[in-house]
mmCIF file with all atom_site columns, C-alpha atoms in Angstrom:
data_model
loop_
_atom_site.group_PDB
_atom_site.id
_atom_site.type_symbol
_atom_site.label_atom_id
_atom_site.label_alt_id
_atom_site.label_comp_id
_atom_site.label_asym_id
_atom_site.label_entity_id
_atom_site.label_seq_id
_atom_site.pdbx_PDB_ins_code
_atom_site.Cartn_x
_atom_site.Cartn_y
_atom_site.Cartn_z
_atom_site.occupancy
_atom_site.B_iso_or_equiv
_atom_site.pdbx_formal_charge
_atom_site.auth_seq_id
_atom_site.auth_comp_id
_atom_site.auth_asym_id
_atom_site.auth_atom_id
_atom_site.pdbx_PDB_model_num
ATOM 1   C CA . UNK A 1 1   ? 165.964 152.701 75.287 1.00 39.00 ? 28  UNK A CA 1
ATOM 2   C CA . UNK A 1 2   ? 165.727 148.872 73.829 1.00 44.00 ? 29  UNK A CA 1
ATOM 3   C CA . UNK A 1 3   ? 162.026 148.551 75.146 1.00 46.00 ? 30  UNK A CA 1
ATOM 4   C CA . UNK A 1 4   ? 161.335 152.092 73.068 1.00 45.00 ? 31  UNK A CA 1
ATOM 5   C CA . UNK A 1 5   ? 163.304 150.879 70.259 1.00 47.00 ? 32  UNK A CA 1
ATOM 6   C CA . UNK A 1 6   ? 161.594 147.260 70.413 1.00 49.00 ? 33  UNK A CA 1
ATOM 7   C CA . UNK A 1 7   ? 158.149 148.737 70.573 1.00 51.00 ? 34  UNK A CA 1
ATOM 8   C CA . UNK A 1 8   ? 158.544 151.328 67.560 1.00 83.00 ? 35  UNK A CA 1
ATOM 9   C CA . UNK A 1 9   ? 159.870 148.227 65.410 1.00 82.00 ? 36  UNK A CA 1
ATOM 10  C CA . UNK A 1 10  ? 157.218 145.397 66.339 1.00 90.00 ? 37  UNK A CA 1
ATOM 11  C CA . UNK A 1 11  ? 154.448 148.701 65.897 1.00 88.00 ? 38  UNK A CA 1
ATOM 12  C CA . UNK A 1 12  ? 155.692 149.366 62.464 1.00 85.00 ? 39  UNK A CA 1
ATOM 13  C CA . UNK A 1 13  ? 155.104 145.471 61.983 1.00 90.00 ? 40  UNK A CA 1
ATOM 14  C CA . UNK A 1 14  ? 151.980 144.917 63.153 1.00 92.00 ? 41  UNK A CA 1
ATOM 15  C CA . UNK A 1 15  ? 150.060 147.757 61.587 1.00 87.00 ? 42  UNK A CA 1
ATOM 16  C CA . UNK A 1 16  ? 151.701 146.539 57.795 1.00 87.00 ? 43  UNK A CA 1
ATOM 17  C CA . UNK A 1 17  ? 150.207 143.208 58.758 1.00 92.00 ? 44  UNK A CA 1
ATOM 18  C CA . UNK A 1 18  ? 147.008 145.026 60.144 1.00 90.00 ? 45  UNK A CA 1
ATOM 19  C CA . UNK A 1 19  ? 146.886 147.279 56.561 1.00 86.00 ? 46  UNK A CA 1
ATOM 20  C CA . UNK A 1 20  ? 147.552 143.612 54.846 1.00 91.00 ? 47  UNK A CA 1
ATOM 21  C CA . UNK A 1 21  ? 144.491 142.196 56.193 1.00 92.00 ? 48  UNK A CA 1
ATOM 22  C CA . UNK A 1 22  ? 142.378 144.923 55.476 1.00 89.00 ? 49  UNK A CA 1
ATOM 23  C CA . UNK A 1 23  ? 143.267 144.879 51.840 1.00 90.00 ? 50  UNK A CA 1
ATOM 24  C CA . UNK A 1 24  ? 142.795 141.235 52.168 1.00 93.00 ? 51  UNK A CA 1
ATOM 25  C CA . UNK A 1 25  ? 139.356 141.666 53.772 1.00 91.00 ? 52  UNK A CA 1
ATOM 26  C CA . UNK A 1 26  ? 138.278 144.300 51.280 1.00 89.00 ? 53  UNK A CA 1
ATOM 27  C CA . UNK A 1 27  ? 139.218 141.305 48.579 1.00 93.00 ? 54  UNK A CA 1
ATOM 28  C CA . UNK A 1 28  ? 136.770 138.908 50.557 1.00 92.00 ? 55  UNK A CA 1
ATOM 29  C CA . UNK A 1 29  ? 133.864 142.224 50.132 1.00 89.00 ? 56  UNK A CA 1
ATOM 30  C CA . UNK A 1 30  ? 134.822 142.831 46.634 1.00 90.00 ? 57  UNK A CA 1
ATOM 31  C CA . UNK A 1 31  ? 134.369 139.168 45.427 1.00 92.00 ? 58  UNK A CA 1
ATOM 32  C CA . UNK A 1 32  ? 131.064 139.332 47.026 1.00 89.00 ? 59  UNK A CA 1
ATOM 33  C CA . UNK A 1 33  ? 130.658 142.228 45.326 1.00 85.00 ? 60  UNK A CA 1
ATOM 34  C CA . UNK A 1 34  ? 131.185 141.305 41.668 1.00 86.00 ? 61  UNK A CA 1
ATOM 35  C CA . UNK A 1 35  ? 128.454 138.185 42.293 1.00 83.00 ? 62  UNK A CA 1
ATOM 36  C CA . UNK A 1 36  ? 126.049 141.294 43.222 1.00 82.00 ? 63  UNK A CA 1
ATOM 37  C CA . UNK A 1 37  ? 127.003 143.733 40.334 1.00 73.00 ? 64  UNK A CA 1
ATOM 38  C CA . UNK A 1 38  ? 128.457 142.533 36.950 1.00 64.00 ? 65  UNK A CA 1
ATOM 39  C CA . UNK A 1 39  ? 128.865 146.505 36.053 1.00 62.00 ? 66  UNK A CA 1
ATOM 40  C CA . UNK A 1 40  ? 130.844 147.624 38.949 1.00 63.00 ? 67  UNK A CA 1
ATOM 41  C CA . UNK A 1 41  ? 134.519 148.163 38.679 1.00 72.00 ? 68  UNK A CA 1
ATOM 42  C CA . UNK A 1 42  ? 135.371 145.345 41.011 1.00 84.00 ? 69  UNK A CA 1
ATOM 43  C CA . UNK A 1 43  ? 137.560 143.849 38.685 1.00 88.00 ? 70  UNK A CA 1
ATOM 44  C CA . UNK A 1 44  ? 140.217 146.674 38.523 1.00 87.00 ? 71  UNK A CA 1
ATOM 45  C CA . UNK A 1 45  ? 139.611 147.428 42.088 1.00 88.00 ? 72  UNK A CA 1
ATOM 46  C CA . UNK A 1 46  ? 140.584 143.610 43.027 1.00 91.00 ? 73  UNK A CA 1
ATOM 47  C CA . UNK A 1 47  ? 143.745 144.030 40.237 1.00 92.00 ? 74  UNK A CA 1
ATOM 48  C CA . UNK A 1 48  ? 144.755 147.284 42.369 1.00 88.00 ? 75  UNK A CA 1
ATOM 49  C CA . UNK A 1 49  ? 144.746 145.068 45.911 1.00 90.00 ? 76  UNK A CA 1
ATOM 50  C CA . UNK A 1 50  ? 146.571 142.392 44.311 1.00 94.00 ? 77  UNK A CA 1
ATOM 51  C CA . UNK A 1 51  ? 149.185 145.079 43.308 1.00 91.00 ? 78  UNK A CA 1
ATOM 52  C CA . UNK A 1 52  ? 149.569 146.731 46.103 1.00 88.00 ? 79  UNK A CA 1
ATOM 53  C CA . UNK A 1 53  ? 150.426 143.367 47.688 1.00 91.00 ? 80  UNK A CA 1
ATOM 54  C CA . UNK A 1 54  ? 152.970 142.513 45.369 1.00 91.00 ? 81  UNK A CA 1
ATOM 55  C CA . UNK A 1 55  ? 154.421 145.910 45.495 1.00 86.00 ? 82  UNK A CA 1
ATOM 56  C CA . UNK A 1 56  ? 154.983 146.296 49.447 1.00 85.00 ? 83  UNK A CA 1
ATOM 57  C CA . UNK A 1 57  ? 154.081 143.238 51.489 1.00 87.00 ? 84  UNK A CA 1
ATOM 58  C CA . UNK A 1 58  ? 156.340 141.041 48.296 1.00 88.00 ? 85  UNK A CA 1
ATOM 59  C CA . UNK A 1 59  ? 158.234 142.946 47.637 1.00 87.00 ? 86  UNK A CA 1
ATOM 60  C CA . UNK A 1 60  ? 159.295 144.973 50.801 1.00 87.00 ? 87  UNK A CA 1
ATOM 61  C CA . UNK A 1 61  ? 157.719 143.573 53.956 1.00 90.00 ? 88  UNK A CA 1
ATOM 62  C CA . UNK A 1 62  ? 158.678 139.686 53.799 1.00 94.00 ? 89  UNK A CA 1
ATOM 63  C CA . UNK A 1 63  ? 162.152 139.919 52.380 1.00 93.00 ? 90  UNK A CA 1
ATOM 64  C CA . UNK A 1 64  ? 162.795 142.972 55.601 1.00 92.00 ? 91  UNK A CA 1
ATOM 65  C CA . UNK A 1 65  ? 161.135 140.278 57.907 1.00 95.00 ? 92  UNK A CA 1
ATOM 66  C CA . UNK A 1 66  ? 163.778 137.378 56.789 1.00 96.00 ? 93  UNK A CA 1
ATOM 67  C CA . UNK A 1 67  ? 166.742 139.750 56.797 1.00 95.00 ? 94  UNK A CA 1
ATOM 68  C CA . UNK A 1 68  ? 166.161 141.309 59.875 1.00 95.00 ? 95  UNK A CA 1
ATOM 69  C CA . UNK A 1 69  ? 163.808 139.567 62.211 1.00 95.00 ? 96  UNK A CA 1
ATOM 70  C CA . UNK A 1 70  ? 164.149 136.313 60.751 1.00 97.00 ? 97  UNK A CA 1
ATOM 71  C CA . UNK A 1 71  ? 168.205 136.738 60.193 1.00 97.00 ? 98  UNK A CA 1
ATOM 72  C CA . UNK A 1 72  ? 168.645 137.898 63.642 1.00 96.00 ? 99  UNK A CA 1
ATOM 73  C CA . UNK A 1 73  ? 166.432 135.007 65.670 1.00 97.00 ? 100 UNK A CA 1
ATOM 74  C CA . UNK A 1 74  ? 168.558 132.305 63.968 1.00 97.00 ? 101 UNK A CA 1
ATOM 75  C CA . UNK A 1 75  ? 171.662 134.487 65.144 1.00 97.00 ? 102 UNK A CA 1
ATOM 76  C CA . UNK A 1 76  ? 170.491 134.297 68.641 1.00 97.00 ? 103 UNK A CA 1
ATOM 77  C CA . UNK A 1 77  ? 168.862 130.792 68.979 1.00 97.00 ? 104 UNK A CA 1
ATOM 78  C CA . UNK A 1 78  ? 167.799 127.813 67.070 1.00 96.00 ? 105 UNK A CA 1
ATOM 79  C CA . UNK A 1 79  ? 164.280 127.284 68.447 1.00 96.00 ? 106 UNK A CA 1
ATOM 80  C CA . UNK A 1 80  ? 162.469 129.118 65.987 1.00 97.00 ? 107 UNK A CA 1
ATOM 81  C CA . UNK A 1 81  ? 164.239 127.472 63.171 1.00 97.00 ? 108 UNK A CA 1
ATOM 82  C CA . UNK A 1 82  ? 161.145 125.406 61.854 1.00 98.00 ? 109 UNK A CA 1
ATOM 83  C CA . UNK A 1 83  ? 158.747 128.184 62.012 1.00 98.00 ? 110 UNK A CA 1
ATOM 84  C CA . UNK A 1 84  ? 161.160 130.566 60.163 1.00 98.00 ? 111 UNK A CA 1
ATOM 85  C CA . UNK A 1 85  ? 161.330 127.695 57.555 1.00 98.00 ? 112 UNK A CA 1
ATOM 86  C CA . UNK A 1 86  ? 157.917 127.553 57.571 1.00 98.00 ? 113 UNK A CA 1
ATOM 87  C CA . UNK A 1 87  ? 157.422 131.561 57.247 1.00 98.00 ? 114 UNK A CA 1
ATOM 88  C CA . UNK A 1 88  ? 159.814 131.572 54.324 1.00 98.00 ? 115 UNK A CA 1
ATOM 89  C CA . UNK A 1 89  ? 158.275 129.187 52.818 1.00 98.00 ? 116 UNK A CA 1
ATOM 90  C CA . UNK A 1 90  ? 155.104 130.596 52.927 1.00 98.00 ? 117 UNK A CA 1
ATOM 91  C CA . UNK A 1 91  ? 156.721 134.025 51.694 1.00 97.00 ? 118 UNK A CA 1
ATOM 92  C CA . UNK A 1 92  ? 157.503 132.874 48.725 1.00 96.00 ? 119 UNK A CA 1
ATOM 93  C CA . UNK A 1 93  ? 153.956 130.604 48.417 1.00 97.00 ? 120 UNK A CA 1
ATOM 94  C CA . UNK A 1 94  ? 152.135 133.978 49.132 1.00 96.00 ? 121 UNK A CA 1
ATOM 95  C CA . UNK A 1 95  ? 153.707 135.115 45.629 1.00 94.00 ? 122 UNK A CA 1
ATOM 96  C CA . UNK A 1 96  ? 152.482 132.130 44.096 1.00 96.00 ? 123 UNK A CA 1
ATOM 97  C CA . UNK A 1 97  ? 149.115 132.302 45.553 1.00 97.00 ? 124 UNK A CA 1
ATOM 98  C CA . UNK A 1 98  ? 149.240 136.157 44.020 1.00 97.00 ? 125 UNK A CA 1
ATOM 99  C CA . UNK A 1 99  ? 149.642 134.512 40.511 1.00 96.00 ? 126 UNK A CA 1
ATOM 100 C CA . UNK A 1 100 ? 147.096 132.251 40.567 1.00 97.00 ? 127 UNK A CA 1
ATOM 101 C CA . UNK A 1 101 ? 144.466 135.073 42.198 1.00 97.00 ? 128 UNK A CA 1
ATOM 102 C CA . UNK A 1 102 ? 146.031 137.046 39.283 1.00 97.00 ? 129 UNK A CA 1
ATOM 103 C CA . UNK A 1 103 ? 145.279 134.043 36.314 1.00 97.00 ? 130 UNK A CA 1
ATOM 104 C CA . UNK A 1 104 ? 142.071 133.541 37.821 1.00 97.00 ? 131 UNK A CA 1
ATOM 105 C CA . UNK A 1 105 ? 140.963 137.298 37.588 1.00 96.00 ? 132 UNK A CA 1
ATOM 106 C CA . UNK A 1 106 ? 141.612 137.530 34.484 1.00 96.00 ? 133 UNK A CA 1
ATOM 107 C CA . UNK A 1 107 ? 139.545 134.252 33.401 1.00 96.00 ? 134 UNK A CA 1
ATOM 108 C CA . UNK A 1 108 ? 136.651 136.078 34.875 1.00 94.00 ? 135 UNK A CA 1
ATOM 109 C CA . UNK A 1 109 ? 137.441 139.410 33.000 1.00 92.00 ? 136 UNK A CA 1
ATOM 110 C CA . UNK A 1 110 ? 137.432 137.225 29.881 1.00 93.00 ? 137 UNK A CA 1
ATOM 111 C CA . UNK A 1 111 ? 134.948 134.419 30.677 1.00 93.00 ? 138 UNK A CA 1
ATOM 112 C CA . UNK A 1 112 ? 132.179 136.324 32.606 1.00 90.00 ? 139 UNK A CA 1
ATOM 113 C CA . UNK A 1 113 ? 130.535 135.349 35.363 1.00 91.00 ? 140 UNK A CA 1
ATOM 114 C CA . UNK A 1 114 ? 130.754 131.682 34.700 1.00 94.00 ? 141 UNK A CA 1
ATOM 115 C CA . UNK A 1 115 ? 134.197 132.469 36.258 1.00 95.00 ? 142 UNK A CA 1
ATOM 116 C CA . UNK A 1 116 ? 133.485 134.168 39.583 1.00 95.00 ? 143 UNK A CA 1
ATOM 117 C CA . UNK A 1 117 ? 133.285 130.568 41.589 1.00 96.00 ? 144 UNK A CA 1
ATOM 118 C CA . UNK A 1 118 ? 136.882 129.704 41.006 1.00 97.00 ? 145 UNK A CA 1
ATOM 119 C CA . UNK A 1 119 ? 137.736 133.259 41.484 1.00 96.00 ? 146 UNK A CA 1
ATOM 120 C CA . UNK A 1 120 ? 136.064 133.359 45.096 1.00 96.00 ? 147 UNK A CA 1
ATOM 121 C CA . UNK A 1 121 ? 137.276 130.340 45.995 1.00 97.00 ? 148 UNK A CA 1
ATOM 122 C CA . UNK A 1 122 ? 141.035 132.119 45.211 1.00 97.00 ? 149 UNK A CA 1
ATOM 123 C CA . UNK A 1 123 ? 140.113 134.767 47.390 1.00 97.00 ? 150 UNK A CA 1
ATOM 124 C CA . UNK A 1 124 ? 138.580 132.881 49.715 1.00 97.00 ? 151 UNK A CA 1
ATOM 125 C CA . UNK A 1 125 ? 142.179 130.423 49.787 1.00 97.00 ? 152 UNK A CA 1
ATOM 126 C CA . UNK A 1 126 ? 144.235 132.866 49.903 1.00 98.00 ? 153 UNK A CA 1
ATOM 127 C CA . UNK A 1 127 ? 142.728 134.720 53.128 1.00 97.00 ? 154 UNK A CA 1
ATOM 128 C CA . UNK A 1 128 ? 142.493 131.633 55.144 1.00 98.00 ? 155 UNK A CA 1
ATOM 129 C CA . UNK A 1 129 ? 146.461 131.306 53.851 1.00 98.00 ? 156 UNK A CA 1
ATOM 130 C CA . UNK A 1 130 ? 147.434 134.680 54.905 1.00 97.00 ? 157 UNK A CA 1
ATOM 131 C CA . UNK A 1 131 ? 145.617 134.336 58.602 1.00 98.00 ? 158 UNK A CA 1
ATOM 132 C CA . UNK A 1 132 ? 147.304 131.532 59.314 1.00 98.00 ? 159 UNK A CA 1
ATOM 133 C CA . UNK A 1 133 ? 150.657 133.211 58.095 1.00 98.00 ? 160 UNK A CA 1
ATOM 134 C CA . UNK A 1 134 ? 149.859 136.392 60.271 1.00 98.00 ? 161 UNK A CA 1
ATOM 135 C CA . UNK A 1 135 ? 148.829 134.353 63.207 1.00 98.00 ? 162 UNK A CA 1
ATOM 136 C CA . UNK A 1 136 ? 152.271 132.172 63.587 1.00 97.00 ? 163 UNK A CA 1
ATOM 137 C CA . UNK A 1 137 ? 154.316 135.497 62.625 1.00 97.00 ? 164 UNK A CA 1
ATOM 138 C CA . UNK A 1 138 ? 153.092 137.400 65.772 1.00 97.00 ? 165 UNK A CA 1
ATOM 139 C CA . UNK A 1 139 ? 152.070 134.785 68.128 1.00 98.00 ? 166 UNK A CA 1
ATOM 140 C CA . UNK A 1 140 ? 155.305 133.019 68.042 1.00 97.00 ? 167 UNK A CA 1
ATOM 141 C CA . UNK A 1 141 ? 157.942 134.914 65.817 1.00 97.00 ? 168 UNK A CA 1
ATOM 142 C CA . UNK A 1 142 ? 157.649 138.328 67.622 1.00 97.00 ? 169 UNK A CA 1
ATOM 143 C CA . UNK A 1 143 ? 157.013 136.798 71.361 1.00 97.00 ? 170 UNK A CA 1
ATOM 144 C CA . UNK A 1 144 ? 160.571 135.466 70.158 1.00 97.00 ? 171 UNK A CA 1
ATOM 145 C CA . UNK A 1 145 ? 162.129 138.073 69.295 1.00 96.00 ? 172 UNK A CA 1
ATOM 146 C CA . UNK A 1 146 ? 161.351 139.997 72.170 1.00 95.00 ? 173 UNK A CA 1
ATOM 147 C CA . UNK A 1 147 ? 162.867 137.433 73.946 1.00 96.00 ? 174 UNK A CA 1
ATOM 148 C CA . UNK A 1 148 ? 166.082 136.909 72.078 1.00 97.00 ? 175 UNK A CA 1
ATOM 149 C CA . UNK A 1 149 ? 166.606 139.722 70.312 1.00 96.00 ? 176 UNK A CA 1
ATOM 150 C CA . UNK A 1 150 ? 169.268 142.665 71.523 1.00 94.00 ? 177 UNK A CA 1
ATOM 151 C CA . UNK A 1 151 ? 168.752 145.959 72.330 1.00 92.00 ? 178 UNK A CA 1
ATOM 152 C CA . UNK A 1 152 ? 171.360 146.159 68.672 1.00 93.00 ? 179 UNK A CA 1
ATOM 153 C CA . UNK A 1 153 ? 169.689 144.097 67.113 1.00 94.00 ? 180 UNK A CA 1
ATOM 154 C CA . UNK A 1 154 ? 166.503 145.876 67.548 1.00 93.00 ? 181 UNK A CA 1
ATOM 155 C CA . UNK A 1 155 ? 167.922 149.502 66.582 1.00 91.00 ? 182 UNK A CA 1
ATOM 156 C CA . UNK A 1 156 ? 168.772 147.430 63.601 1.00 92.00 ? 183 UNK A CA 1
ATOM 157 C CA . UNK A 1 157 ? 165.100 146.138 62.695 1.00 92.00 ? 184 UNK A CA 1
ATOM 158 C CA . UNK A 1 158 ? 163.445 149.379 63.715 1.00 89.00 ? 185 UNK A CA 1
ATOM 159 C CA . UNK A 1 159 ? 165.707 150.995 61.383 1.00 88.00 ? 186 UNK A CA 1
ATOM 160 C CA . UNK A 1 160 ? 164.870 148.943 58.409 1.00 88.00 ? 187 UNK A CA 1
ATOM 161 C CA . UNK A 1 161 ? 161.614 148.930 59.270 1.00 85.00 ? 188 UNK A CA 1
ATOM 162 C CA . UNK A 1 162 ? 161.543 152.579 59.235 1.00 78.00 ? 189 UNK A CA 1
ATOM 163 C CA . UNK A 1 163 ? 163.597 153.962 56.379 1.00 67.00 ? 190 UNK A CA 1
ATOM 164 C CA . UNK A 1 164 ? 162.535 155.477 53.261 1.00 39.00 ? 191 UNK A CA 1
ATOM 165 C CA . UNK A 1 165 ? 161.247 152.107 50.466 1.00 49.00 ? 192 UNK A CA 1
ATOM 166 C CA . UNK A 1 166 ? 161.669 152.841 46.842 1.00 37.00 ? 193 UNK A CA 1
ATOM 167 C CA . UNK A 1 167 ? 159.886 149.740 45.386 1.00 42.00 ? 194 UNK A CA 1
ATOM 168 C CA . UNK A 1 168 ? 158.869 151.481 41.893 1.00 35.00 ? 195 UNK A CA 1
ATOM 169 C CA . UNK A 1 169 ? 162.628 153.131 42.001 1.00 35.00 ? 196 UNK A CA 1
ATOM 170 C CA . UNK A 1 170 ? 161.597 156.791 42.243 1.00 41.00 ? 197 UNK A CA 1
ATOM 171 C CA . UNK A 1 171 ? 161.629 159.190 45.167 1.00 33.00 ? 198 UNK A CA 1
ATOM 172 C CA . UNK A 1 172 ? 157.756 158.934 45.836 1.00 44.00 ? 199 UNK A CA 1
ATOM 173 C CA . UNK A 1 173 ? 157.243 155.451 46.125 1.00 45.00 ? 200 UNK A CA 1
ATOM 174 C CA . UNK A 1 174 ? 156.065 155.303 49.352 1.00 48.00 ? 201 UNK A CA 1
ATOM 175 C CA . UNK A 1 175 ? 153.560 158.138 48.808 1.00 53.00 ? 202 UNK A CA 1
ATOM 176 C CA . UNK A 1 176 ? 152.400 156.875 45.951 1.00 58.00 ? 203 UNK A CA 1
ATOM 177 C CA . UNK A 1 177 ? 151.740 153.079 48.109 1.00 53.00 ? 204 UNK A CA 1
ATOM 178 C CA . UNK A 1 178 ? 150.066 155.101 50.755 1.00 59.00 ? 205 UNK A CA 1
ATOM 179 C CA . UNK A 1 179 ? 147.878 156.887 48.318 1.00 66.00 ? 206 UNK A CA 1
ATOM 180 C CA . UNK A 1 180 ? 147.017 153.681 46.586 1.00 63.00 ? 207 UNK A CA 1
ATOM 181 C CA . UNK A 1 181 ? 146.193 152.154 49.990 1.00 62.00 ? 208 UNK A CA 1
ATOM 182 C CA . UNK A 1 182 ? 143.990 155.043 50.650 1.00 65.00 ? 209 UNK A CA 1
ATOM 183 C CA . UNK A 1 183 ? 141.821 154.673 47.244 1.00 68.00 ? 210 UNK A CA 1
ATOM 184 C CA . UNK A 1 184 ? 141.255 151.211 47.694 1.00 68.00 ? 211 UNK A CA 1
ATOM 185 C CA . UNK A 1 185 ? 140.142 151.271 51.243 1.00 66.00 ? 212 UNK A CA 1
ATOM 186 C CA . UNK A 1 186 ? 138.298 154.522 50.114 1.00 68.00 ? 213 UNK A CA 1
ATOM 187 C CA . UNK A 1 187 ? 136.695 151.986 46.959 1.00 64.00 ? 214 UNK A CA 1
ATOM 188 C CA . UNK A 1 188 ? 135.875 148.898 48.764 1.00 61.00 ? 215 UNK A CA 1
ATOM 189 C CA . UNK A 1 189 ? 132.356 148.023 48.641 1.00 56.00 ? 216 UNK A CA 1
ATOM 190 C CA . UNK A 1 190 ? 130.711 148.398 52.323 1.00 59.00 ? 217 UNK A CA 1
ATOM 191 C CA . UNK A 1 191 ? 129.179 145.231 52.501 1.00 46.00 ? 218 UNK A CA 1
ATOM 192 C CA . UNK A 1 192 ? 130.040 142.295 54.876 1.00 47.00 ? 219 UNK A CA 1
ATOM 193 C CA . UNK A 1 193 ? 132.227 139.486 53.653 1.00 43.00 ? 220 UNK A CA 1
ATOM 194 C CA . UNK A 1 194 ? 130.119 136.535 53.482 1.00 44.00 ? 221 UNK A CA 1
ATOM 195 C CA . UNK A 1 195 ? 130.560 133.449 55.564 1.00 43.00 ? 222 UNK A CA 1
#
């Protein structure tokens, strides 16, 4: 039953972080995009990513990850204390990185294409930031809490993990991040991320 439980929690993780990097990814394209096309809407397409990443990995993700996973690790053992520093410090950087992608958007909404450099280079900052953030998460965090974690403890994560989110406070919350999910993976541009 724990190894079950264990795997049904770490799989919920790992495709959120999977669905985070293709949003992030589709950023990368649409950037590349809006250097292409000045008439295509790019602009509300990149404003849609960026809010679907403050709505669930903000707002829902991280602060599940520091309760549970996070919480219970420095319950069990204090090896991973540094890295979990690290992670939450990163957490709350990633909604600071948001803000500035956000600013810097909107200079190029207002300013034109005179803009799009400093806008890229966002992008471009924040995906390296978020890669490195996955990478440490799952190559030391979960190995760790496989290790450490109990067969309780994991019951616990997988049902957090699992339950029913209400970030906009109404019943179809979840639907409605799902569906937004779908549209912009549905409304990326196809081309390759440049180099």
């Amino acid at each position: 039953m724990e190894h079950a439980t264990r795997r049904s929690a770490i799989q919920v993780m790992l495709s959120e972080h999977s669905r985070l990097t293709s949003i992030v990814s589709g950023m990368l394209r649409v950037v590349d995009d809006m250097a292409c096309s000045a008439s295509s809407p790019s602009a509300m397409l990149m404003r849609a990513m960026l809010y679907y990443i403050q709505e669930f990995p903000d707002q829902i993700h991280h602060p599940k990850e520091e309760q549970y996973l996070f919480g219970g690790l420095r319950e069990r053992t204090d090896e991973c204390n540094g890295v979990i520093g690290e992670l939450e410090r990163q957490h709350e950087e990633g909604g600071q990185r948001i803000c500035a992608l956000e600013r810097a958007l909107t200079r190029y909404e207002l300013a034109g294409a005179d803009m799009l450099p400093a806008l890229r280079e966002e992008v471009m900052n924040y995906a390296d930031f978020y890669a490195r953030h996955r990478h440490l998460e799952e190559s030391v965090i979960l190995p760790a809490a496989q290790r450490y974690l109990t067969a309780a403890d994991w019951l616990e994560i997988d049902e957090a993990f699992g339950a029913n989110r209400d970030p906009l406070e109404s019943l179809e919350s979840e639907s409605n991040l799902d569906d937004l999910y779908a549209l912009i993976v549905q409304t990326m541009p196809n081309t390759q991320p440049r180099a």
